[in-house]
C-alpha positions as protocol buffer text, in pm:
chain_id: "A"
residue {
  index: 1
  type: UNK
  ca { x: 2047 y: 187 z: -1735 }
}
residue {
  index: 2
  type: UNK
  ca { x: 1839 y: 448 z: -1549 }
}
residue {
  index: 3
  type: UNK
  ca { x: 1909 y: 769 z: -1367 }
}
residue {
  index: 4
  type: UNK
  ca { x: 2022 y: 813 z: -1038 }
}
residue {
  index: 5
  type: UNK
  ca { x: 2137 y: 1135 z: -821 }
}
residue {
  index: 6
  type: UNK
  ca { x: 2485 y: 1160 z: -627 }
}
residue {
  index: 7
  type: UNK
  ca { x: 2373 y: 1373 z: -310 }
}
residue {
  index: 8
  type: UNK
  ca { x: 2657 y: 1483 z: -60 }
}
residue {
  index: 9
  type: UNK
  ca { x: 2647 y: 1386 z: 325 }
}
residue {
  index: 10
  type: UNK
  ca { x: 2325 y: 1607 z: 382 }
}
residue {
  index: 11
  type: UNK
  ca { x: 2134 y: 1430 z: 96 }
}
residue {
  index: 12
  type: UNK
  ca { x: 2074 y: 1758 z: -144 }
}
residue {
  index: 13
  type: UNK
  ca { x: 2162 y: 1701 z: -477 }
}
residue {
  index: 14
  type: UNK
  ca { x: 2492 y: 1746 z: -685 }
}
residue {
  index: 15
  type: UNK
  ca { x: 2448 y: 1577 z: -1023 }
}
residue {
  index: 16
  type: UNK
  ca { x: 2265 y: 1297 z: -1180 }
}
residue {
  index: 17
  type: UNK
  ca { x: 2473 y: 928 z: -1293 }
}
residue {
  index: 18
  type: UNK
  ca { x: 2365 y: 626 z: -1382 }
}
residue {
  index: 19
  type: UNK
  ca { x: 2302 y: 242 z: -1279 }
}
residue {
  index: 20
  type: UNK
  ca { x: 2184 y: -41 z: -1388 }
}
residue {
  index: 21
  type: UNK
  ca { x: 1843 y: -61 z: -1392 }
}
residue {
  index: 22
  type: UNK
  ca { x: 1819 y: -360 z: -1109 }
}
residue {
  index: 23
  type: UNK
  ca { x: 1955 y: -147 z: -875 }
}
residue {
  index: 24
  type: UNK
  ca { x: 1713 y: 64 z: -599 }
}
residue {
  index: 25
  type: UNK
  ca { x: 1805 y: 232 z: -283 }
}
residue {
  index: 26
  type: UNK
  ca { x: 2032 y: 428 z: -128 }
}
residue {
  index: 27
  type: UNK
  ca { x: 2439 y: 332 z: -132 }
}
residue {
  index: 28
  type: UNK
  ca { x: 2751 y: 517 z: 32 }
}
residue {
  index: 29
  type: UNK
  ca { x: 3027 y: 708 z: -184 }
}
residue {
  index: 30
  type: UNK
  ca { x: 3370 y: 681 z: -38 }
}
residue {
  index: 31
  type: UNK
  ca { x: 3681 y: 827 z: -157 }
}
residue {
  index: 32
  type: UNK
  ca { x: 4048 y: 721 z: -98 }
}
residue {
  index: 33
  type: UNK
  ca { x: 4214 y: 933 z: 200 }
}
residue {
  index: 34
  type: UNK
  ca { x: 4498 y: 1151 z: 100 }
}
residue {
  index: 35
  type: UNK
  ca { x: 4792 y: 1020 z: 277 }
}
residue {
  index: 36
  type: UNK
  ca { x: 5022 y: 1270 z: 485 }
}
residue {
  index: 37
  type: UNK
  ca { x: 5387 y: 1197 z: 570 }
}
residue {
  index: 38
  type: UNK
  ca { x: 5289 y: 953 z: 899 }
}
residue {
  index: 39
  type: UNK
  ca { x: 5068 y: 767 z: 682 }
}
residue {
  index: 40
  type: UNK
  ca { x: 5323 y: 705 z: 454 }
}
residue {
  index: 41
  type: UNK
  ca { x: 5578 y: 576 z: 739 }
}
residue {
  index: 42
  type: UNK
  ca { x: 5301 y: 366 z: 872 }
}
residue {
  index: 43
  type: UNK
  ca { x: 5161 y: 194 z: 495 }
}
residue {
  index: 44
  type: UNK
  ca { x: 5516 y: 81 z: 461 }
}
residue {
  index: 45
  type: UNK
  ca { x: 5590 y: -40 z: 805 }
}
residue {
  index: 46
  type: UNK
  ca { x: 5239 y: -257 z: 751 }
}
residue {
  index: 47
  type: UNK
  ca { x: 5357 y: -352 z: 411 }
}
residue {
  index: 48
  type: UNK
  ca { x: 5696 y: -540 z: 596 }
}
residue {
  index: 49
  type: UNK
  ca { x: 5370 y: -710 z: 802 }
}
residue {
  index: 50
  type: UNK
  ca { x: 5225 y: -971 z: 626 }
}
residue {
  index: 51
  type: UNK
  ca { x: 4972 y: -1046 z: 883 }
}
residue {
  index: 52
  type: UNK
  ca { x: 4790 y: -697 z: 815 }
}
residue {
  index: 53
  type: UNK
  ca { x: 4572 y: -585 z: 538 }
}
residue {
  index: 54
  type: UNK
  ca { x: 4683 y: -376 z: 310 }
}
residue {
  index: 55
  type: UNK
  ca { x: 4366 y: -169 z: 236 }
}
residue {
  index: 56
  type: UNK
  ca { x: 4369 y: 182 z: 140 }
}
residue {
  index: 57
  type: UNK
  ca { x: 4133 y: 445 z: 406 }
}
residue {
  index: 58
  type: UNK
  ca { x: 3841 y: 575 z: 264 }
}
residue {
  index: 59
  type: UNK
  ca { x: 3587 y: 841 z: 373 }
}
residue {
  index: 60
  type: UNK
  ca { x: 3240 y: 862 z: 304 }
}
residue {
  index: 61
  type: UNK
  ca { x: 3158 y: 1155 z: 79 }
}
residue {
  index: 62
  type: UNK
  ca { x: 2793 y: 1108 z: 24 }
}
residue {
  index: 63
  type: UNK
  ca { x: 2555 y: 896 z: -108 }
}
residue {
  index: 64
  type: UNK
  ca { x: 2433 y: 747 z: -414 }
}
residue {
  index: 65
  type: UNK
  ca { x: 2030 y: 786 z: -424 }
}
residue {
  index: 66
  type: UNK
  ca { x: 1840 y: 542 z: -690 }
}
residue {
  index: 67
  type: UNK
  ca { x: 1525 y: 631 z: -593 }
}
residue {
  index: 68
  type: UNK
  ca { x: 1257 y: 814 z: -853 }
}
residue {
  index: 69
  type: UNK
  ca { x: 1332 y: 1227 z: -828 }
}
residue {
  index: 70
  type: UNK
  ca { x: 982 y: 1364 z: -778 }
}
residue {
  index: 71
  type: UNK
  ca { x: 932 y: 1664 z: -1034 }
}
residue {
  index: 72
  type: UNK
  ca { x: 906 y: 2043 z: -898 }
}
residue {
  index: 73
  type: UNK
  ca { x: 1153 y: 2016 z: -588 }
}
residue {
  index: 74
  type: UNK
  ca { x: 1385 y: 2327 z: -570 }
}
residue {
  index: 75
  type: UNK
  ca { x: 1729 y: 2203 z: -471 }
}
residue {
  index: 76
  type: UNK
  ca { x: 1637 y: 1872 z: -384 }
}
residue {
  index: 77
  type: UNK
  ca { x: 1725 y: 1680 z: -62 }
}
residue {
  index: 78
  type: UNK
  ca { x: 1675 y: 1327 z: -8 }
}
residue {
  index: 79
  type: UNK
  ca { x: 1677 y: 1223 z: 362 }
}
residue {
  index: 80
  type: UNK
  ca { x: 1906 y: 934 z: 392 }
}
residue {
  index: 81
  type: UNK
  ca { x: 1888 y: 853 z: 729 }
}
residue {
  index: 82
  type: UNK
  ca { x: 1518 y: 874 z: 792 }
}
residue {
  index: 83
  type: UNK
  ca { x: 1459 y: 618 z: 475 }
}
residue {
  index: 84
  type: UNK
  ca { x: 1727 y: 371 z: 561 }
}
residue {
  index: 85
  type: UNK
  ca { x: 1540 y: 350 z: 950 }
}
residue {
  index: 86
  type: UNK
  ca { x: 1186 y: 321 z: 771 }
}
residue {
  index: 87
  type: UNK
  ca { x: 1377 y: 45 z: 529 }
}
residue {
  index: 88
  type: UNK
  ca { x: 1527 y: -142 z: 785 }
}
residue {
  index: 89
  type: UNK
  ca { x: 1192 y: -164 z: 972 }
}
residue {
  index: 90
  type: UNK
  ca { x: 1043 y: -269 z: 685 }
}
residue {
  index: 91
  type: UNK
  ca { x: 1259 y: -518 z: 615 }
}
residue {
  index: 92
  type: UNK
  ca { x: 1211 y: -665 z: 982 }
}
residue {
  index: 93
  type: UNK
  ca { x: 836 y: -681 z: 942 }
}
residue {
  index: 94
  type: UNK
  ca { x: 879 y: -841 z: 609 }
}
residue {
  index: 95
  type: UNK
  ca { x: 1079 y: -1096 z: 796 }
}
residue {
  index: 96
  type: UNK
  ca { x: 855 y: -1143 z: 1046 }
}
residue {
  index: 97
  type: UNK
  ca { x: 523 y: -1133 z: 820 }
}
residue {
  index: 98
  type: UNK
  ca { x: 759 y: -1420 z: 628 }
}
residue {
  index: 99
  type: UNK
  ca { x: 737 y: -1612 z: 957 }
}
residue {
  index: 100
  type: UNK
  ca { x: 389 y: -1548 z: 970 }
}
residue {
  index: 101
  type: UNK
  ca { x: 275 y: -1673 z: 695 }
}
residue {
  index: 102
  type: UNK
  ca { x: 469 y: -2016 z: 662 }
}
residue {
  index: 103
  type: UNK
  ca { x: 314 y: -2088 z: 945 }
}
residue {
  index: 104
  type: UNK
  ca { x: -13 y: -1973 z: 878 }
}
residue {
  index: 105
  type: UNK
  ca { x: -282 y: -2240 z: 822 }
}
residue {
  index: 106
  type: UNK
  ca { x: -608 y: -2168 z: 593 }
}
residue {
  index: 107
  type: UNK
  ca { x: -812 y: -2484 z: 717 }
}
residue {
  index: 108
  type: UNK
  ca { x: -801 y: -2305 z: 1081 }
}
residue {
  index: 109
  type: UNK
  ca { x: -1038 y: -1980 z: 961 }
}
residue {
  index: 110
  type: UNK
  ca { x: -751 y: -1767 z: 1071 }
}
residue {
  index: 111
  type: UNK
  ca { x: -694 y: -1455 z: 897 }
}
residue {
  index: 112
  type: UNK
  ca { x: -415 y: -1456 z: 733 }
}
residue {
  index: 113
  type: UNK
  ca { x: -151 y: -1217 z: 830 }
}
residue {
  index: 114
  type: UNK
  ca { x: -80 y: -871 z: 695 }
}
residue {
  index: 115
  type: UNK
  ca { x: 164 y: -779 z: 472 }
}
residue {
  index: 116
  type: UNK
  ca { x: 348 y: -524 z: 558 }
}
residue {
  index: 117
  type: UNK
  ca { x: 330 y: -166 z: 375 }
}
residue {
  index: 118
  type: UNK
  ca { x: 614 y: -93 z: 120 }
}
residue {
  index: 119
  type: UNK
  ca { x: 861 y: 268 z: 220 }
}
residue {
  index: 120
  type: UNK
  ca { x: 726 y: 539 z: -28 }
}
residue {
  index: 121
  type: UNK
  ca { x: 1120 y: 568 z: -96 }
}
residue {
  index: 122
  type: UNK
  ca { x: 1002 y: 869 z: -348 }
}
residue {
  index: 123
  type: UNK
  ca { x: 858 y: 1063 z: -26 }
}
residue {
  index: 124
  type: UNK
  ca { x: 1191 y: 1061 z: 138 }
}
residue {
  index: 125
  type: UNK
  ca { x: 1306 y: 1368 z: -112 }
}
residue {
  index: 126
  type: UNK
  ca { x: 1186 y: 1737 z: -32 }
}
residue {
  index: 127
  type: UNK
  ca { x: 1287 y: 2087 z: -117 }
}
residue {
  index: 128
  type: UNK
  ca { x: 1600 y: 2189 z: -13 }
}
residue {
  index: 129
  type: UNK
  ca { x: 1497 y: 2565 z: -15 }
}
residue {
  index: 130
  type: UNK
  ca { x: 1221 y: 2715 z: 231 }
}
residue {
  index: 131
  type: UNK
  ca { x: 886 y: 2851 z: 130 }
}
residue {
  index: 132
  type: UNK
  ca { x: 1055 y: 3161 z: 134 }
}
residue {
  index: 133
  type: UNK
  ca { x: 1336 y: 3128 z: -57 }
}
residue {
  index: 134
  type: UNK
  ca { x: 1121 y: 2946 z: -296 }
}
residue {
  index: 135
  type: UNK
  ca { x: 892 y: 3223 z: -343 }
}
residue {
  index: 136
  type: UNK
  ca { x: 1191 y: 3488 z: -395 }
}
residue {
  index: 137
  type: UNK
  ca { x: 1312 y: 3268 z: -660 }
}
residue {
  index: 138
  type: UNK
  ca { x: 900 y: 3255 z: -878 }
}
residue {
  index: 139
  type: UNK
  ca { x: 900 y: 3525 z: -1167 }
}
residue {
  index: 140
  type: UNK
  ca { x: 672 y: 3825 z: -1078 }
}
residue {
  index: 141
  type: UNK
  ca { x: 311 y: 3785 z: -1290 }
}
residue {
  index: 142
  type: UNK
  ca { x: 376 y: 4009 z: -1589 }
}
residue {
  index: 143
  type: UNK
  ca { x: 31 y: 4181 z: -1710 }
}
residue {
  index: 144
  type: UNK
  ca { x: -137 y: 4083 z: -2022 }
}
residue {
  index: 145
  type: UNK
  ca { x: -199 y: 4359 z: -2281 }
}
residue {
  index: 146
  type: UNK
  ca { x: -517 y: 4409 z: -2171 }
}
residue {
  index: 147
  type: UNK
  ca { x: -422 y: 4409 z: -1793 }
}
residue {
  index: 148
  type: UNK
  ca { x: -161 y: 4679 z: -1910 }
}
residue {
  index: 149
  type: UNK
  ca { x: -482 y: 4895 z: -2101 }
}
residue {
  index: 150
  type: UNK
  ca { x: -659 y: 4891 z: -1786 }
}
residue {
  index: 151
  type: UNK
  ca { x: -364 y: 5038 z: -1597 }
}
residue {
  index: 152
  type: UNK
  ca { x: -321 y: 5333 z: -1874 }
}
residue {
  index: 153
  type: UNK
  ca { x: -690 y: 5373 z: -1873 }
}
residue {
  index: 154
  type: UNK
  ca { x: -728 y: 5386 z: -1502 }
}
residue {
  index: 155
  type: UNK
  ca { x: -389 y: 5677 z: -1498 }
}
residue {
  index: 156
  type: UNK
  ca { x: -571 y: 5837 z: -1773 }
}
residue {
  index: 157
  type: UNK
  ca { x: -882 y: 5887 z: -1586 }
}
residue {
  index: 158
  type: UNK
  ca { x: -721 y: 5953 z: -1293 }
}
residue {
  index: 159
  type: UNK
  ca { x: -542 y: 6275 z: -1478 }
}
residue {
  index: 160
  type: UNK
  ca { x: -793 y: 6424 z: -1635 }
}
residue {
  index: 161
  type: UNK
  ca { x: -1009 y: 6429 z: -1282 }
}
residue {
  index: 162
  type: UNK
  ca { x: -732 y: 6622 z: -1149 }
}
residue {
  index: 163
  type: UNK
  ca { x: -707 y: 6868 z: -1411 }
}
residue {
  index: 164
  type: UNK
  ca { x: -1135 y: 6898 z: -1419 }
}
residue {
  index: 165
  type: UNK
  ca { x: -1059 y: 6981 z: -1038 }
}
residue {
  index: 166
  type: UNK
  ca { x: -772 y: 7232 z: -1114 }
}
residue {
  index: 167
  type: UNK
  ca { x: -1000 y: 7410 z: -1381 }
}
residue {
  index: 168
  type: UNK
  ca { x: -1327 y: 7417 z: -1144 }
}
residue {
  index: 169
  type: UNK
  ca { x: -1096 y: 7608 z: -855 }
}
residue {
  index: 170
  type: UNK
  ca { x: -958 y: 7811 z: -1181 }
}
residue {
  index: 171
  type: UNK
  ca { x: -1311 y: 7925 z: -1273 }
}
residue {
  index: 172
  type: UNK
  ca { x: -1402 y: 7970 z: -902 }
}
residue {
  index: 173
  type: UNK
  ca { x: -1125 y: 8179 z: -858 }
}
residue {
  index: 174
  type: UNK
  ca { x: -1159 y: 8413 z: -1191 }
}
residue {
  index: 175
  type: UNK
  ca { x: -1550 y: 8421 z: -1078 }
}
residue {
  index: 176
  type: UNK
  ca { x: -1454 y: 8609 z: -686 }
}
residue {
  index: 177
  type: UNK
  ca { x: -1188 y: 8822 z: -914 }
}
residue {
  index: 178
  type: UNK
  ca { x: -1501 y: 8965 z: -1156 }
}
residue {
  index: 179
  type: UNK
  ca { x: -1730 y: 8972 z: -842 }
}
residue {
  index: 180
  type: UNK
  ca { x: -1427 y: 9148 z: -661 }
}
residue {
  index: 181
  type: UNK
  ca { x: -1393 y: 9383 z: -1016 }
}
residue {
  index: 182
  type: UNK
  ca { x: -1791 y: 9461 z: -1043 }
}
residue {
  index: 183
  type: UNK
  ca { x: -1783 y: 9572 z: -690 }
}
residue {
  index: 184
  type: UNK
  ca { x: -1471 y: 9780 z: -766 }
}
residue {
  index: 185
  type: UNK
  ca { x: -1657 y: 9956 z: -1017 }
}
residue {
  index: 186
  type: UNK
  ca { x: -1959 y: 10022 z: -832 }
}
residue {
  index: 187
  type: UNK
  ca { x: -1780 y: 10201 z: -577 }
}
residue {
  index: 188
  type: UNK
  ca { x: -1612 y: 10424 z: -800 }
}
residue {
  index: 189
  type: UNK
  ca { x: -1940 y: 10498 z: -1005 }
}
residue {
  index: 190
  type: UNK
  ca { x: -2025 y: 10640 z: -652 }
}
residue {
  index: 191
  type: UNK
  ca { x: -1748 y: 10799 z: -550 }
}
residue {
  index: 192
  type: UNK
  ca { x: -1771 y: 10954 z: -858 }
}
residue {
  index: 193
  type: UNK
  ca { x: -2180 y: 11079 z: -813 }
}
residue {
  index: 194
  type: UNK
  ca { x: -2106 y: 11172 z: -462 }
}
residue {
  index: 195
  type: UNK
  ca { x: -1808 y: 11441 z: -626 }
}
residue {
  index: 196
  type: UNK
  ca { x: -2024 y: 11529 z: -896 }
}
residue {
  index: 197
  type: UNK
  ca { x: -2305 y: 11619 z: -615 }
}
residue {
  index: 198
  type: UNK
  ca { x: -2048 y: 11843 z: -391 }
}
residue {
  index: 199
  type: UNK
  ca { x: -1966 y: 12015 z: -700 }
}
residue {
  index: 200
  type: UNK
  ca { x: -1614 y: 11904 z: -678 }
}
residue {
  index: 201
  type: UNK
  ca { x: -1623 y: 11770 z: -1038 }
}
C-alpha cells in the first residue's frame, strides 16, 4: 500500500488514503445523490420497467490523486485537468511512437524514432497559497543572544550620548549663569566706589 491524497473538485488537498501500490494517476470520487420526493416517484416507476437500469445517480466530488506529494507546498493543489491533457497526449504519442517503431527497420540507417517524454505527474502539484500569504504565515527571525547584546549595547550607548549632551548644555548653561554672576558683582563693586567717591557712603 502507499499514500495517496483525496483533493476536492479544485485539486487542493483534504486528507491523505491509501492504494495499492500498482496504482498511479489521477481517478474521480463520486458520491450517491440524495434522492428528493420526485426521485423517489420516478426510482419506483423505473423499478415496474424492466427494460431500464436500475443504477443509483452519483456526483463527482473530487478526485483521488496517486501521484508523489512534493515536500514544502503550503496547502497543496494538484491540477487535474492540466495533467490528464498532458497524459492523454502522452499517451497518443506513445501510440504513435508504438507505430513507429514496429515499423522501423535498422538495416535501412534510419534513425530510429523518439520516444516520447514521460508527464512529470509530480510537477502538476503547487502551492495553494500565494507568495504572500505564504510569507504571512513564516515565523519572524528571533535574535540570537548575541544579536539581542548588540541591541542592549547599541540602546546603551545611545543613552548615555544623550545624557553626555544634556550635561554639556548643563555646564554651558551654569558657565553664562557665573559669567552673568561675576559681571553682577563687578557692577556693584562700582556702584559701590562711585558712592563712596560722592561721599554718599
Amino acid at each position: 500500500m502507499k499514500e495517496a491524497i483525496i483533493t476536492d473538485l479544485n485539486g487542493r488537498y483534504i486528507e491523505p488514503t491509501l492504494v495499492a501500490d500498482s496504482v498511479t494517476g489521477v481517478f474521480d470520487r463520486m458520491e450517491p445523490v440524495q434522492a428528493g420526493a420526485n426521485d423517489v416517484e420516478l426510482l419506483a416507476s423505473q423499478k415496474n420497467d424492466d427494460n431500464l437500469p436500475n443504477e443509483p445517480k452519483t456526483k463527482l466530488v473530487g478526485y483521488t490523486v496517486a501521484i508523489p506529494l512534493p515536500d514544502g507546498l503550503y496547502e497543496p493543489t494538484f491540477d487535474v485537468h492540466g495533467y490528464r491533457k498532458a497524459k492523454s497526449n502522452y499517451d497518443l504519442a506513445y501510440v504513435e511512437y508504438l507505430g513507429a517503431l514496429a515499423k522501423h527497420n535498422p538495416a535501412s540507417g534510419k534513425p530510429a524514432p523518439k520516444r516520447p517524454t514521460p508527464v512529470d505527474s509530480s510537477s502538476y502539484w503547487s502551492n495553494g497559497l500565494t507568495e504572500e500569504e505564504i510569507e504571512a504565515l513564516q515565523p519572524k527571525p528571533v535574535p540570537t543572544e548575541l544579536d539581542q547584546l548588540r541591541i542592549e549595547n547599541a540602546k546603551l550607548l545611545l543613552h548615555v550620548a544623550e545624557l553626555e549632551a544634556k550635561s554639556d548644555k548643563h555646564i554651558e548653561s551654569t558657565n553664562e549663569l557665573q559669567s552673568h554672576n561675576a559681571a553682577l558683582t563687578q557692577d556693584h563693586a562700582t556702584l559701590l566706589l562711585q558712592l563712596a567717591e560722592k561721599g554718599v557712603i
